[in-house]
PDB file of C-alpha atoms in Angstrom:
ATOM      1  CA  THR A   1     -88.982 -21.960  32.168  1.00 81.00           C
ATOM      2  CA  GLY A   2     -91.718 -23.164  34.500  1.00 90.00           C
ATOM      3  CA  ASN A   3     -93.186 -26.634  34.377  1.00 92.00           C
ATOM      4  CA  VAL A   4     -96.719 -27.719  35.225  1.00 94.00           C
ATOM      5  CA  SER A   5     -97.420 -31.385  35.824  1.00 95.00           C
ATOM      6  CA  VAL A   6    -100.801 -32.775  36.816  1.00 95.00           C
ATOM      7  CA  SER A   7    -101.947 -36.384  37.110  1.00 96.00           C
ATOM      8  CA  VAL A   8    -105.479 -37.644  37.675  1.00 96.00           C
ATOM      9  CA  VAL A   9    -105.782 -41.385  38.163  1.00 95.00           C
ATOM     10  CA  GLY A  10    -109.254 -42.831  38.548  1.00 93.00           C
ATOM     11  CA  GLU A  11    -110.602 -46.294  39.216  1.00 93.00           C
ATOM     12  CA  SER A  12    -110.890 -48.609  36.229  1.00 92.00           C
ATOM     13  CA  SER A  13    -114.613 -47.856  35.922  1.00 95.00           C
ATOM     14  CA  VAL A  14    -113.986 -44.131  35.322  1.00 97.00           C
ATOM     15  CA  SER A  15    -115.053 -43.311  31.760  1.00 97.00           C
ATOM     16  CA  ASN A  16    -114.297 -39.584  31.427  1.00 98.00           C
ATOM     17  CA  ILE A  17    -112.133 -36.913  33.044  1.00 98.00           C
ATOM     18  CA  THR A  18    -112.299 -33.208  32.344  1.00 98.00           C
ATOM     19  CA  ALA A  19    -109.857 -30.703  33.836  1.00 98.00           C
ATOM     20  CA  ASP A  20    -109.285 -26.974  33.682  1.00 98.00           C
ATOM     21  CA  VAL A  21    -105.808 -25.834  34.764  1.00 98.00           C
ATOM     22  CA  LYS A  22    -105.286 -22.151  35.537  1.00 98.00           C
ATOM     23  CA  LEU A  23    -101.936 -20.445  36.057  1.00 98.00           C
ATOM     24  CA  TYR A  24    -101.463 -17.349  38.214  1.00 98.00           C
ATOM     25  CA  TYR A  25     -98.586 -15.196  39.387  1.00 97.00           C
ATOM     26  CA  LYS A  26     -98.434 -13.023  42.485  1.00 97.00           C
ATOM     27  CA  ASN A  27     -98.058  -9.355  41.570  1.00 96.00           C
ATOM     28  CA  THR A  28     -96.231  -6.644  43.541  1.00 93.00           C
ATOM     29  CA  SER A  29     -99.449  -5.911  45.466  1.00 96.00           C
ATOM     30  CA  GLY A  30     -99.597  -9.516  46.662  1.00 96.00           C
ATOM     31  CA  ARG A  31    -102.617 -10.370  44.516  1.00 98.00           C
ATOM     32  CA  TRP A  32    -102.907 -13.346  42.212  1.00 98.00           C
ATOM     33  CA  GLU A  33    -103.263 -12.498  38.530  1.00 98.00           C
ATOM     34  CA  GLU A  34    -104.231 -15.130  35.988  1.00 98.00           C
ATOM     35  CA  ILE A  35    -101.977 -15.809  33.036  1.00 97.00           C
ATOM     36  CA  PRO A  36    -104.402 -16.982  30.304  1.00 96.00           C
ATOM     37  CA  LYS A  37    -103.286 -20.333  28.911  1.00 96.00           C
ATOM     38  CA  GLY A  38    -106.398 -22.235  27.820  1.00 93.00           C
ATOM     39  CA  TRP A  39    -105.260 -25.447  29.460  1.00 97.00           C
ATOM     40  CA  ASP A  40    -108.518 -27.425  29.204  1.00 97.00           C
ATOM     41  CA  TYR A  41    -108.603 -31.196  28.875  1.00 98.00           C
ATOM     42  CA  ASP A  42    -111.253 -33.824  28.201  1.00 98.00           C
ATOM     43  CA  VAL A  43    -110.363 -37.523  27.938  1.00 98.00           C
ATOM     44  CA  ASN A  44    -112.530 -40.624  27.658  1.00 97.00           C
ATOM     45  CA  GLN A  45    -110.363 -42.816  29.867  1.00 97.00           C
ATOM     46  CA  SER A  46    -109.604 -43.425  33.547  1.00 97.00           C
ATOM     47  CA  TRP A  47    -106.430 -41.347  33.738  1.00 97.00           C
ATOM     48  CA  LEU A  48    -105.151 -37.948  32.633  1.00 97.00           C
ATOM     49  CA  THR A  49    -101.564 -36.731  32.587  1.00 97.00           C
ATOM     50  CA  ILE A  50    -100.820 -33.070  31.871  1.00 97.00           C
ATOM     51  CA  SER A  51     -97.409 -31.571  31.197  1.00 97.00           C
ATOM     52  CA  GLU A  52     -97.111 -27.909  30.190  1.00 96.00           C
ATOM     53  CA  THR A  53     -94.378 -25.262  30.244  1.00 95.00           C
ATOM     54  CA  PHE A  54     -94.473 -21.499  30.588  1.00 95.00           C
ATOM     55  CA  ASN A  55     -92.048 -18.591  30.662  1.00 94.00           C
ATOM     56  CA  GLY A  56     -91.464 -17.911  34.358  1.00 94.00           C
ATOM     57  CA  THR A  57     -89.648 -14.981  35.940  1.00 94.00           C
ATOM     58  CA  ALA A  58     -87.055 -15.741  38.596  1.00 93.00           C
ATOM     59  CA  GLY A  59     -88.240 -14.802  42.092  1.00 93.00           C
ATOM     60  CA  LEU A  60     -91.944 -14.610  41.252  1.00 96.00           C
ATOM     61  CA  GLU A  61     -94.445 -16.880  42.969  1.00 97.00           C
ATOM     62  CA  TYR A  62     -96.747 -18.905  40.742  1.00 98.00           C
ATOM     63  CA  LYS A  63     -99.889 -20.884  41.477  1.00 98.00           C
ATOM     64  CA  ILE A  64    -101.810 -23.504  39.569  1.00 97.00           C
ATOM     65  CA  GLU A  65    -105.435 -24.359  40.232  1.00 98.00           C
ATOM     66  CA  VAL A  66    -106.945 -27.553  38.866  1.00 97.00           C
ATOM     67  CA  ASP A  67    -110.704 -28.062  38.706  1.00 98.00           C
ATOM     68  CA  GLY A  68    -112.255 -31.047  37.047  1.00 97.00           C
ATOM     69  CA  ILE A  69    -115.021 -33.610  36.836  1.00 98.00           C
ATOM     70  CA  VAL A  70    -114.621 -37.379  36.914  1.00 97.00           C
ATOM     71  CA  THR A  71    -117.400 -39.541  35.483  1.00 98.00           C
ATOM     72  CA  LYS A  72    -117.877 -43.084  36.784  1.00 96.00           C
ATOM     73  CA  ASN A  73    -120.866 -45.299  35.981  1.00 93.00           C
ATOM     74  CA  GLY A  74    -122.867 -42.246  34.910  1.00 91.00           C
ATOM     75  CA  SER A  75    -122.217 -40.340  38.139  1.00 96.00           C
ATOM     76  CA  THR A  76    -119.916 -37.338  38.382  1.00 97.00           C
ATOM     77  CA  GLU A  77    -117.545 -36.164  41.080  1.00 96.00           C
ATOM     78  CA  SER A  78    -115.769 -32.811  41.244  1.00 97.00           C
ATOM     79  CA  ILE A  79    -112.037 -32.669  41.860  1.00 97.00           C
ATOM     80  CA  SER A  80    -109.783 -29.725  42.679  1.00 97.00           C
ATOM     81  CA  ASP A  81    -106.264 -28.967  43.822  1.00 97.00           C
ATOM     82  CA  THR A  82    -103.902 -26.007  44.152  1.00 97.00           C
ATOM     83  CA  SER A  83    -100.137 -25.766  44.228  1.00 97.00           C
ATOM     84  CA  THR A  84     -97.731 -22.844  44.557  1.00 97.00           C
ATOM     85  CA  ALA A  85     -94.007 -22.423  43.910  1.00 96.00           C
ATOM     86  CA  ILE A  86     -91.417 -19.689  43.510  1.00 94.00           C
ATOM     87  CA  CYS A  87     -89.544 -19.628  40.229  1.00 92.00           C
ATOM     88  CA  PRO A  88     -85.815 -20.162  40.944  1.00 88.00           C
TER      89      PRO A  88
END
């Protein structure tokens, strides 16, 4: 089992956070293929904590990509991050 954990912590004046988390695995050709999960989040608060699981295959490399928007005082800021790991 694979675990995905993401935390977004904004300043107290942040009013909304949206995030789209995508999961990929590296195929035998070395290309990333998306595993559709529908991990989309939208919270009206200054923090967001995500915890998801998936069925991983030992030895395969997985990647998560997080893209989101943080709203503060009516202005928006884009956020993004990527992380990779090999399933033990």
